[in-house]
């Protein structure tokens, strides 16, 4: 593909491409021009534009020489873009900002936009974003009413078996807006302090105190809403007391915990602004200390020991160990609480736990029975979720109306890959735990979902998931989403001119996917625009939707290659329910989800 050729030649608005080290191919760079739709809408609203957008002269034939003042821009944003709450003063500030960026002036002698200014305004993704950029949903409902941005093994820098553990991935996750951080706690080699690591693997540990201090310092760097720390606890009772002491000292007033041992209803995100809460279950070592047979069995197991990392094959167990384990697992909650209460450290550690957690001890169906006066968190693997949703989907929805359901990756995802999150979301699961250190299409969907609601990390679940099920009478989801892809820009600024092809400019095309409930899944793509850094597709597509509340629009730009795999040119994923109508600038991201500096698309969204 020529990525090895780094020499560039740029002269008088053209690129030279060398062929066979002796021939030159020169390609002129054409200035990107407004599309017909952009020109028409400008003429419609501009003073002097043929459509009579104001009280000025409209004698100009095509209207492209008109000017869009504050009142006209306000009308455009209201009538065409659906931004009904914009004021004339805010429109004037937008005009001033566009003129400042384009003409580099601070004293404004002009107070309106010409056609080129207007076209550039449409391409500024911070001034004309595709989705609502601020929190706009009701944040006063219980936590169980929200999808929550959740990380899995948040301390790992790479794969699940041999990568380093560090506080850096925790910081990056919090800066991205993740609200649930998972830490696996283990005694250090001397048994006197606590490390965070993926147990029974080759991962190198990081001290717990480093992770807690990083959470304190970065918890609210991107969102003021609560951070939940899920602890996988493999500690002795005295080290649990040490954790309680560390958490209390480091977090101080930021740490929230209820006065009672259990909650009848979860608090709301709005009531927990700038607060940190802890979720965990009784430690596995408590079982081992009471059952040496199970301890011996577990120590001989070489697979990761977290509750999340169950082997893909069943272990061979002796009848005695199976009976002993089942005897413990089948104890009632009241029996366990009575025994736990005898621990001296219980008040210091257990009282800090706001969200009581656990895994199914019997059948999942039994575990999901809703208790009227008590709420809790239940964890299921991705395989358990698939099986449960196939046989008891209504029970899952009913459980998640008041309780929290966390889904974690299967233990064989050693490379930190992720699963498809939609099955969990469509059944109301709030915490879809993802490996944030990797990349891939599933993670792009996760990024897309949590760009909603201002990127605050909490997205209100659709109303139909909070009522009696999928067939609630008030639910009328039948909609169409027409999407028009006008053009793209910015690759020339972010990439070498030989990055995509050594011998010519790139051949871009755009792929679009609707990812949601099975009935909504669809895909389309534009035609290929050959030899052009400014591709203009100007194509429209329509996607019928049955459940738009759970639909994501995934967009991916590729560069066509006849002989090799098509090159990646950028991607984004947007929640359909958050899309703003009208012509919008859509910024693109790299494979890891980092925003590209200059690359964006100009698109139009219409709701029917």
Coordinates of C-alpha atoms in Angstrom, one line a residue:
X1 CA 0.0 0.0 0.0
X2 CA 3.0 2.3 0.1
X3 CA 3.0 3.2 3.7
X4 CA 6.8 2.6 3.6
X5 CA 7.2 5.6 1.2
X6 CA 7.5 8.7 3.4
X7 CA 8.7 11.2 0.8
X8 CA 6.2 13.9 0.0
X9 CA 6.1 16.5 -2.7
X10 CA 3.6 19.3 -2.4
X11 CA 3.7 22.2 -4.9
X12 CA 1.2 24.8 -5.9
X13 CA -1.9 23.0 -4.7
X14 CA -0.9 19.5 -6.0
X15 CA 0.7 16.3 -4.9
X16 CA 3.4 14.4 -6.8
X17 CA 3.5 10.6 -6.5
X18 CA 6.5 8.7 -7.7
X19 CA 6.0 5.5 -9.7
X20 CA 8.8 2.9 -10.1
X21 CA 11.3 5.6 -8.9
X22 CA 11.4 7.3 -12.2
X23 CA 7.9 8.6 -13.2
X24 CA 5.9 11.3 -11.5
X25 CA 2.1 11.5 -11.2
X26 CA 0.7 14.9 -10.3
X27 CA -2.7 15.3 -8.8
X28 CA -4.3 18.7 -8.3
X29 CA -5.9 19.3 -4.9
X30 CA -9.3 20.8 -5.5
X31 CA -10.7 23.2 -2.9
X32 CA -13.7 21.7 -1.2
X33 CA -16.9 23.5 -2.2
X34 CA -20.3 23.7 -0.6
X35 CA -22.8 21.0 -1.8
X36 CA -26.0 22.0 -3.4
X37 CA -27.9 21.3 -0.2
X38 CA -25.7 23.7 1.7
X39 CA -25.9 26.3 -0.9
X40 CA -29.7 26.0 -1.1
X41 CA -30.2 26.3 2.7
X42 CA -27.9 29.3 2.8
X43 CA -29.9 31.1 0.1
X44 CA -33.1 30.2 2.0
X45 CA -32.1 32.0 5.2
X46 CA -29.5 34.6 4.2
X47 CA -30.2 38.3 3.7
X48 CA -29.9 38.7 -0.1
X49 CA -30.2 34.9 -0.6
X50 CA -32.8 34.1 -3.2
X51 CA -35.1 32.5 -0.7
X52 CA -35.7 35.8 1.1
X53 CA -34.3 34.8 4.5
X54 CA -34.6 38.3 5.8
X55 CA -35.8 41.8 4.8
X56 CA -32.8 42.6 2.6
X57 CA -32.4 42.7 -1.1
X58 CA -33.0 39.3 -2.7
X59 CA -32.3 40.4 -6.3
X60 CA -29.1 38.3 -6.5
X61 CA -29.8 35.4 -8.9
X62 CA -28.4 32.5 -6.9
X63 CA -28.3 34.1 -3.5
X64 CA -24.7 32.9 -2.8
X65 CA -23.5 36.4 -2.2
X66 CA -25.9 37.0 0.7
X67 CA -25.1 37.3 4.4
X68 CA -26.3 35.3 7.3
X69 CA -26.7 37.7 10.3
X70 CA -27.5 36.7 13.9
X71 CA -31.3 36.7 13.3
X72 CA -31.0 34.7 10.2
X73 CA -28.6 32.2 11.8
X74 CA -31.0 31.9 14.7
X75 CA -33.8 31.1 12.3
X76 CA -31.7 28.5 10.5
X77 CA -30.7 26.8 13.8
X78 CA -34.4 26.8 14.9
X79 CA -36.2 25.9 11.7
X80 CA -33.7 23.7 10.0
X81 CA -31.5 22.3 12.7
X82 CA -34.1 21.9 15.4
X83 CA -32.2 23.9 18.0
X84 CA -35.3 25.7 19.3
X85 CA -33.6 27.2 22.4
X86 CA -31.0 29.2 20.7
X87 CA -31.1 33.0 21.2
X88 CA -30.0 35.8 18.9
X89 CA -27.2 36.7 21.3
X90 CA -25.9 33.1 21.2
X91 CA -26.1 33.1 17.4
X92 CA -24.0 36.3 17.3
X93 CA -21.4 34.6 19.5
X94 CA -21.2 31.7 17.0
X95 CA -20.8 34.2 14.1
X96 CA -18.0 36.0 16.0
X97 CA -16.2 32.7 16.7
X98 CA -16.4 31.5 13.1
X99 CA -15.0 34.9 11.8
X100 CA -12.2 34.7 14.4
X101 CA -11.2 31.2 13.4
X102 CA -11.4 31.8 9.6
X103 CA -10.0 35.4 9.4
X104 CA -7.9 35.6 12.6
X105 CA -9.4 38.9 13.8
X106 CA -10.3 40.0 17.2
X107 CA -12.1 43.2 16.3
X108 CA -15.1 42.3 14.3
X109 CA -16.0 44.6 11.4
X110 CA -18.3 42.0 10.0
X111 CA -21.3 40.7 11.9
X112 CA -22.6 38.0 9.5
X113 CA -21.5 34.9 7.6
X114 CA -21.0 34.6 3.9
X115 CA -21.4 31.3 2.1
X116 CA -17.9 30.1 2.8
X117 CA -18.1 31.1 6.4
X118 CA -21.4 29.3 6.8
X119 CA -20.0 26.2 5.1
X120 CA -17.0 26.2 7.5
X121 CA -19.4 26.7 10.4
X122 CA -21.2 23.5 9.5
X123 CA -17.9 21.7 9.5
X124 CA -16.9 22.8 13.0
X125 CA -17.9 19.8 15.2
X126 CA -17.6 21.8 18.4
X127 CA -20.0 24.5 17.2
X128 CA -22.3 22.2 15.2
X129 CA -22.0 18.7 16.9
X130 CA -24.1 15.7 15.7
X131 CA -25.4 15.0 19.2
X132 CA -26.4 17.0 22.3
X133 CA -23.1 17.9 24.0
X134 CA -24.5 18.4 27.6
X135 CA -26.4 16.4 30.2
X136 CA -30.1 16.7 29.4
X137 CA -31.7 13.6 30.9
X138 CA -33.5 13.3 34.2
X139 CA -30.7 12.3 36.8
X140 CA -33.0 12.0 39.8
X141 CA -34.1 8.4 39.3
X142 CA -32.5 5.4 41.2
X143 CA -29.2 4.1 39.8
X144 CA -31.0 1.0 38.4
X145 CA -32.7 3.3 35.9
X146 CA -29.5 4.0 34.0
X147 CA -27.0 2.3 31.8
X148 CA -23.6 2.9 33.5
X149 CA -20.2 3.2 31.8
X150 CA -18.4 0.2 33.2
X151 CA -14.8 -1.1 33.0
X152 CA -13.5 -4.6 33.5
X153 CA -10.2 -5.3 35.2
X154 CA -9.6 -1.5 35.0
X155 CA -6.0 -1.7 36.1
X156 CA -4.6 -3.8 33.3
X157 CA -2.5 -2.2 30.6
X158 CA -2.9 -5.0 28.0
X159 CA -3.8 -8.7 27.9
X160 CA -5.4 -10.6 30.8
X161 CA -2.4 -13.0 31.5
X162 CA 0.9 -11.2 31.4
X163 CA 0.4 -7.4 31.1
X164 CA 1.4 -4.9 33.7
X165 CA -1.0 -3.6 36.3
X166 CA -1.0 0.1 36.7
X167 CA -3.0 3.1 37.9
X168 CA -2.6 4.7 34.4
X169 CA -5.4 2.7 32.7
X170 CA -7.7 3.7 35.7
X171 CA -6.9 7.3 35.1
X172 CA -7.5 7.0 31.3
X173 CA -10.8 5.3 31.9
X174 CA -12.0 8.1 34.3
X175 CA -10.9 10.8 31.8
X176 CA -12.9 9.1 29.1
X177 CA -16.0 9.1 31.4
X178 CA -16.1 5.6 32.8
X179 CA -18.0 5.5 36.0
X180 CA -17.4 1.9 37.3
X181 CA -13.8 0.9 38.1
X182 CA -13.0 -2.7 38.9
X183 CA -10.1 -3.6 41.2
X184 CA -8.9 -7.1 42.2
X185 CA -7.5 -7.1 45.7
X186 CA -4.8 -9.5 46.8
X187 CA -2.4 -9.7 49.8
X188 CA 1.2 -8.7 48.9
X189 CA 4.0 -11.3 49.2
X190 CA 4.4 -10.7 52.9
X191 CA 0.7 -10.5 53.7
X192 CA 1.0 -7.1 55.3
X193 CA -0.4 -4.9 52.5
X194 CA -2.7 -5.0 49.5
X195 CA -1.9 -5.2 45.8
X196 CA -4.1 -4.9 42.8
X197 CA -3.5 -7.6 40.2
X198 CA -5.2 -10.3 38.1
X199 CA -4.7 -13.3 40.5
X200 CA -3.0 -16.5 39.5
X201 CA -1.6 -14.9 36.3
X202 CA 1.7 -13.4 35.3
X203 CA 0.5 -9.8 35.6
X204 CA 2.7 -7.5 37.7
X205 CA 1.0 -5.9 40.7
X206 CA 0.3 -2.3 41.5
X207 CA -0.2 -1.1 45.2
X208 CA -3.9 -0.5 46.0
X209 CA -3.0 2.9 47.5
X210 CA -1.8 4.1 44.1
X211 CA -5.1 3.2 42.5
X212 CA -7.2 4.7 45.2
X213 CA -5.3 8.0 45.1
X214 CA -5.6 8.1 41.3
X215 CA -9.4 7.5 41.6
X216 CA -9.6 10.4 44.1
X217 CA -7.6 12.7 41.9
X218 CA -9.4 11.9 38.5
X219 CA -12.8 10.6 39.5
X220 CA -14.6 13.7 38.3
X221 CA -12.3 15.0 35.7
X222 CA -14.9 14.4 33.0
X223 CA -18.2 14.0 34.9
X224 CA -19.5 15.0 38.3
X225 CA -21.7 11.9 38.6
X226 CA -20.8 9.1 41.1
X227 CA -17.9 6.7 40.6
X228 CA -18.6 3.1 41.7
X229 CA -15.6 1.0 42.7
X230 CA -16.3 -2.7 42.3
X231 CA -13.9 -4.8 44.4
X232 CA -13.0 -8.4 43.8
X233 CA -11.9 -9.2 47.3
X234 CA -9.4 -11.9 48.0
X235 CA -8.3 -10.6 51.4
X236 CA -8.1 -11.8 55.0
X237 CA -10.2 -10.0 57.6
X238 CA -7.4 -7.8 58.9
X239 CA -6.5 -6.7 55.3
X240 CA -10.2 -5.9 54.8
X241 CA -10.0 -3.6 57.7
X242 CA -6.9 -2.0 56.2
X243 CA -8.8 -1.4 52.9
X244 CA -11.6 0.3 55.0
X245 CA -9.0 2.5 56.7
X246 CA -7.3 3.4 53.4
X247 CA -10.6 4.2 51.6
X248 CA -11.8 6.4 54.5
X249 CA -8.6 8.3 54.7
X250 CA -8.0 8.8 51.0
X251 CA -11.6 9.6 49.9
X252 CA -12.7 11.4 53.1
X253 CA -16.1 13.2 52.5
X254 CA -16.2 11.9 48.9
X255 CA -16.9 8.4 50.1
X256 CA -20.6 7.6 50.4
X257 CA -22.2 4.8 52.3
X258 CA -25.7 4.3 53.8
X259 CA -26.5 4.2 57.4
X260 CA -28.3 0.8 57.1
X261 CA -26.7 -2.5 56.0
X262 CA -29.1 -2.7 53.0
X263 CA -31.0 -0.4 50.7
X264 CA -34.6 -0.5 49.8
X265 CA -33.9 1.6 46.7
X266 CA -30.7 2.9 45.2
X267 CA -30.0 6.6 45.4
X268 CA -30.0 8.7 42.3
X269 CA -26.9 10.0 40.3
X270 CA -28.0 13.6 41.1
X271 CA -28.0 12.9 44.8
X272 CA -24.4 11.5 44.6
X273 CA -22.6 14.3 42.8
X274 CA -18.9 14.1 43.4
X275 CA -19.3 11.0 45.6
X276 CA -17.5 7.6 45.4
X277 CA -19.3 4.4 46.3
X278 CA -18.1 0.8 46.8
X279 CA -19.6 -2.4 45.6
X280 CA -18.4 -5.8 46.6
X281 CA -19.3 -9.2 48.0
X282 CA -18.0 -11.4 50.9
X283 CA -14.4 -12.5 50.0
X284 CA -13.6 -15.9 48.6
X285 CA -11.1 -16.4 51.3
X286 CA -13.9 -16.6 53.8
X287 CA -15.1 -19.7 52.1
X288 CA -11.6 -21.1 51.9
X289 CA -10.9 -20.5 55.6
X290 CA -14.0 -22.5 56.5
X291 CA -13.4 -25.2 53.9
X292 CA -9.8 -26.4 53.3
X293 CA -11.0 -28.9 50.7
X294 CA -12.3 -26.1 48.5
X295 CA -9.1 -24.1 49.2
X296 CA -6.9 -27.0 48.1
X297 CA -9.0 -27.4 44.9
X298 CA -8.8 -23.7 44.1
X299 CA -5.1 -23.5 44.7
X300 CA -4.6 -26.3 42.2
X301 CA -6.5 -24.4 39.6
X302 CA -4.2 -22.4 37.2
X303 CA -6.9 -20.2 35.7
X304 CA -7.5 -16.6 36.8
X305 CA -9.2 -16.4 40.2
X306 CA -11.5 -13.4 39.8
X307 CA -15.2 -14.1 39.8
X308 CA -15.1 -12.9 36.2
X309 CA -12.6 -15.5 35.0
X310 CA -14.3 -18.8 34.9
X311 CA -12.8 -21.5 32.7
X312 CA -14.5 -22.5 29.5
X313 CA -14.4 -26.2 30.6
X314 CA -15.8 -27.8 33.8
X315 CA -13.3 -28.8 36.4
X316 CA -13.1 -32.3 37.7
X317 CA -14.1 -32.3 41.4
X318 CA -14.3 -35.0 44.0
X319 CA -17.8 -35.8 45.3
X320 CA -16.7 -34.7 48.8
X321 CA -15.5 -31.3 47.5
X322 CA -18.6 -30.7 45.5
X323 CA -20.9 -31.5 48.4
X324 CA -18.8 -29.3 50.7
X325 CA -18.9 -26.4 48.3
X326 CA -22.7 -26.8 47.7
X327 CA -23.2 -26.9 51.4
X328 CA -21.7 -23.5 51.7
X329 CA -23.3 -22.0 48.7
X330 CA -26.8 -23.2 49.7
X331 CA -26.6 -21.5 53.1
X332 CA -29.2 -18.8 53.5
X333 CA -28.2 -15.2 53.4
X334 CA -29.2 -14.8 57.1
X335 CA -26.9 -17.7 58.1
X336 CA -24.0 -16.1 56.3
X337 CA -24.7 -12.6 57.7
X338 CA -24.8 -14.1 61.2
X339 CA -21.4 -15.8 60.8
X340 CA -19.9 -12.7 59.1
X341 CA -21.1 -10.5 61.9
X342 CA -18.8 -12.3 64.3
X343 CA -15.8 -10.9 62.5
X344 CA -14.3 -8.0 64.4
X345 CA -13.5 -6.2 61.2
X346 CA -17.0 -6.4 59.8
X347 CA -18.2 -2.9 60.9
X348 CA -15.2 -1.1 59.5
X349 CA -15.3 -2.9 56.1
X350 CA -18.8 -3.9 55.5
X351 CA -20.4 -0.6 56.4
X352 CA -18.6 1.0 53.5
X353 CA -20.3 -1.3 51.0
X354 CA -23.2 0.6 49.4
X355 CA -24.0 -1.9 46.7
X356 CA -24.0 -5.5 47.9
X357 CA -22.9 -7.8 45.1
X358 CA -22.8 -11.5 44.4
X359 CA -23.0 -14.3 41.8
X360 CA -25.8 -16.8 41.4
X361 CA -25.7 -19.4 44.2
X362 CA -28.5 -21.5 42.7
X363 CA -30.3 -21.1 39.4
X364 CA -30.2 -17.7 37.9
X365 CA -34.0 -17.7 37.7
X366 CA -34.2 -18.1 41.5
X367 CA -31.5 -15.5 42.1
X368 CA -33.4 -13.0 40.0
X369 CA -36.5 -13.1 42.2
X370 CA -37.1 -9.5 43.2
X371 CA -37.1 -8.7 46.9
X372 CA -39.3 -5.9 47.8
X373 CA -37.3 -4.3 50.6
X374 CA -33.8 -5.0 49.4
X375 CA -31.8 -4.1 46.2
X376 CA -28.5 -5.6 45.2
X377 CA -26.1 -6.2 42.3
X378 CA -25.8 -9.5 40.5
X379 CA -22.9 -10.5 38.2
X380 CA -23.3 -12.8 35.2
X381 CA -20.8 -13.8 32.5
X382 CA -21.6 -13.1 28.9
X383 CA -22.4 -16.8 28.4
X384 CA -24.7 -16.9 31.4
X385 CA -26.5 -13.8 30.1
X386 CA -27.0 -15.5 26.7
X387 CA -28.5 -18.6 28.3
X388 CA -30.7 -16.7 30.7
X389 CA -32.0 -14.3 28.1
X390 CA -32.9 -17.3 25.9
X391 CA -35.0 -18.9 28.6
X392 CA -36.0 -16.2 31.1
X393 CA -35.8 -12.9 29.3
X394 CA -38.7 -11.3 31.1
X395 CA -37.1 -12.2 34.5
X396 CA -34.0 -10.3 33.5
X397 CA -35.9 -7.2 32.6
X398 CA -38.0 -7.4 35.7
X399 CA -34.9 -7.8 37.9
X400 CA -33.1 -4.9 36.3
X401 CA -36.0 -2.5 37.0
X402 CA -34.9 -2.2 40.6
X403 CA -31.6 -4.1 40.9
X404 CA -28.2 -3.8 39.1
X405 CA -27.0 -6.4 36.7
X406 CA -23.4 -6.6 35.7
X407 CA -22.1 -8.6 32.7
X408 CA -18.5 -9.5 32.4
X409 CA -16.4 -11.0 29.6
X410 CA -15.8 -14.8 29.5
X411 CA -12.6 -16.0 30.9
X412 CA -11.1 -17.1 27.5
X413 CA -10.8 -13.5 26.3
X414 CA -7.1 -13.4 27.3
X415 CA -6.4 -10.7 24.7
X416 CA -8.7 -8.3 26.4
X417 CA -11.3 -8.4 23.6
X418 CA -15.0 -7.6 24.2
X419 CA -18.4 -9.0 23.5
X420 CA -21.5 -7.5 21.9
X421 CA -23.1 -5.2 24.4
X422 CA -26.6 -5.0 22.9
X423 CA -28.0 -8.2 24.3
X424 CA -27.4 -6.8 27.8
X425 CA -28.7 -3.4 27.1
X426 CA -31.9 -4.7 25.5
X427 CA -32.6 -6.6 28.7
X428 CA -31.9 -3.7 31.0
X429 CA -28.4 -4.7 32.3
X430 CA -26.9 -1.5 33.6
X431 CA -23.2 -2.5 33.9
X432 CA -21.8 -4.0 30.7
X433 CA -18.2 -4.5 31.9
X434 CA -15.7 -3.9 29.1
X435 CA -11.9 -4.1 28.7
X436 CA -11.2 -0.5 28.0
X437 CA -7.5 -1.0 27.2
X438 CA -8.1 -2.6 23.8
X439 CA -9.9 -1.6 20.7
X440 CA -12.4 -3.1 18.3
X441 CA -15.9 -2.8 17.0
X442 CA -17.6 -3.8 20.2
X443 CA -15.6 -1.2 22.1
X444 CA -16.6 1.4 19.5
X445 CA -20.3 0.6 20.3
X446 CA -19.6 1.1 24.0
X447 CA -18.0 4.5 23.2
X448 CA -21.0 5.4 21.1
X449 CA -23.6 4.6 23.7
X450 CA -21.8 6.7 26.3
X451 CA -21.4 9.7 24.1
X452 CA -25.1 10.1 25.0
X453 CA -26.3 12.5 27.7
X454 CA -23.3 14.7 27.5
X455 CA -20.8 11.9 28.0
X456 CA -21.5 11.9 31.7
X457 CA -21.3 8.1 32.0
X458 CA -25.0 7.6 32.9
X459 CA -27.6 7.1 30.2
X460 CA -31.3 6.8 31.1
X461 CA -32.8 3.5 30.1
X462 CA -35.8 3.5 27.7
X463 CA -39.1 3.8 29.4
X464 CA -40.3 0.4 28.1
X465 CA -37.5 -1.3 30.0
X466 CA -38.8 0.3 33.2
X467 CA -42.4 -0.8 32.7
X468 CA -43.9 -4.3 32.1
X469 CA -41.7 -5.4 29.3
X470 CA -41.1 -5.1 25.6
X471 CA -44.8 -4.9 24.6
X472 CA -46.0 -2.1 26.8
X473 CA -48.9 -0.3 25.2
X474 CA -47.5 3.2 25.4
X475 CA -44.4 2.1 23.5
X476 CA -44.6 3.2 19.8
X477 CA -41.1 2.8 18.4
X478 CA -41.7 2.8 14.6
X479 CA -39.5 5.3 13.0
X480 CA -37.2 5.9 10.0
X481 CA -33.8 7.4 10.1
X482 CA -32.8 8.9 6.8
X483 CA -29.0 9.7 6.7
X484 CA -27.3 11.8 4.1
X485 CA -23.5 11.7 3.7
X486 CA -22.3 14.8 1.9
X487 CA -18.5 14.8 2.1
X488 CA -15.4 14.3 4.2
X489 CA -12.4 16.4 5.0
X490 CA -9.2 16.5 7.1
X491 CA -7.3 13.4 6.0
X492 CA -4.7 15.5 4.1
X493 CA -3.9 17.3 7.4
X494 CA -3.6 14.2 9.6
X495 CA -1.9 11.7 7.2
X496 CA 1.1 11.6 5.0
X497 CA 0.1 11.9 1.3
X498 CA 1.4 8.4 0.7
X499 CA -0.2 6.9 3.8
X500 CA -3.1 5.3 1.8
X501 CA -1.5 4.9 -1.6
X502 CA 2.0 5.5 -2.9
X503 CA 0.9 6.3 -6.4
X504 CA -2.3 8.4 -6.1
X505 CA -4.6 10.2 -3.7
X506 CA -6.9 7.9 -1.7
X507 CA -10.2 6.3 -2.8
X508 CA -12.5 6.8 0.1
X509 CA -16.0 5.4 0.8
X510 CA -18.2 5.4 3.9
X511 CA -19.9 2.4 5.6
X512 CA -22.8 2.8 7.9
X513 CA -24.3 0.3 10.3
X514 CA -27.3 0.3 12.5
X515 CA -26.6 -1.8 15.6
X516 CA -29.5 -2.5 17.9
X517 CA -32.2 -5.1 18.4
X518 CA -32.0 -7.9 15.8
X519 CA -34.8 -6.4 13.7
X520 CA -33.0 -3.1 13.3
X521 CA -29.5 -4.3 12.3
X522 CA -28.6 -3.0 8.9
X523 CA -25.7 -1.7 6.9
X524 CA -25.1 0.5 3.8
X525 CA -22.2 2.1 2.1
X526 CA -21.5 4.9 -0.3
X527 CA -19.8 4.7 -3.7
X528 CA -16.0 4.9 -3.9
X529 CA -14.7 8.4 -4.7
X530 CA -11.4 7.9 -6.5
X531 CA -8.2 9.9 -6.2
X532 CA -9.6 12.6 -4.0
X533 CA -8.6 13.9 -0.5
X534 CA -12.0 15.7 -0.3
X535 CA -14.5 13.0 -1.2
X536 CA -18.0 14.2 -2.0
X537 CA -20.5 11.4 -1.9
X538 CA -23.8 13.3 -1.6
X539 CA -25.8 10.1 -1.0
X540 CA -28.8 9.5 1.2
X541 CA -29.8 6.2 3.0
X542 CA -32.8 5.3 5.1
X543 CA -32.9 3.0 8.0
X544 CA -36.2 1.7 9.4
X545 CA -36.1 1.4 13.2
X546 CA -38.2 -0.5 15.6
X547 CA -36.4 0.3 18.9
X548 CA -34.5 3.6 18.2
X549 CA -33.9 4.1 21.9
X550 CA -31.3 1.2 21.8
X551 CA -30.0 1.8 18.3
X552 CA -26.5 2.9 17.5
X553 CA -25.3 4.4 14.2
X554 CA -21.8 3.2 13.5
X555 CA -19.9 5.0 10.8
X556 CA -16.6 3.9 9.3
X557 CA -14.6 5.4 6.5
X558 CA -12.4 3.1 4.4
X559 CA -9.9 3.6 1.6
X560 CA -10.4 1.1 -1.2
X561 CA -7.5 -1.1 -2.2
X562 CA -7.7 -3.4 -5.1
X563 CA -5.0 -5.8 -4.0
X564 CA -5.0 -5.6 -0.2
X565 CA -7.4 -5.1 2.7
X566 CA -9.0 -1.7 2.6
X567 CA -7.3 0.8 4.8
X568 CA -8.9 2.4 7.8
X569 CA -9.8 6.1 7.5
X570 CA -11.7 6.7 10.7
X571 CA -14.8 5.7 12.6
X572 CA -17.4 6.9 15.1
X573 CA -20.5 5.5 16.8
X574 CA -23.4 7.7 17.8
X575 CA -26.6 6.9 19.8
X576 CA -29.5 7.3 17.4
X577 CA -31.8 8.7 20.2
X578 CA -29.3 11.6 20.7
X579 CA -28.8 12.6 17.1
X580 CA -29.7 16.2 16.3
X581 CA -31.6 16.8 13.1
X582 CA -30.2 18.9 10.3
X583 CA -26.7 19.3 8.7
X584 CA -24.0 18.3 11.3
X585 CA -20.3 18.0 11.5
X586 CA -19.4 14.4 12.6
X587 CA -15.8 14.0 14.0
X588 CA -14.1 10.7 13.4
X589 CA -11.9 8.7 15.8
X590 CA -9.0 6.2 15.4
X591 CA -9.2 2.5 16.2
X592 CA -8.5 3.1 19.9
X593 CA -11.3 5.7 20.1
X594 CA -9.1 8.8 20.2
X595 CA -10.5 11.7 18.3
X596 CA -8.6 12.6 15.1
X597 CA -7.4 16.1 14.9
X598 CA -8.9 17.2 11.6
X599 CA -11.0 14.4 10.0
X600 CA -14.7 14.8 10.0
X601 CA -17.8 14.2 7.8
X602 CA -20.6 16.5 6.9
X603 CA -23.9 14.7 7.3
X604 CA -27.6 15.3 7.5
X605 CA -30.0 13.5 9.9
X606 CA -33.8 13.5 9.4
X607 CA -36.4 11.8 11.6
X608 CA -39.6 10.6 10.1

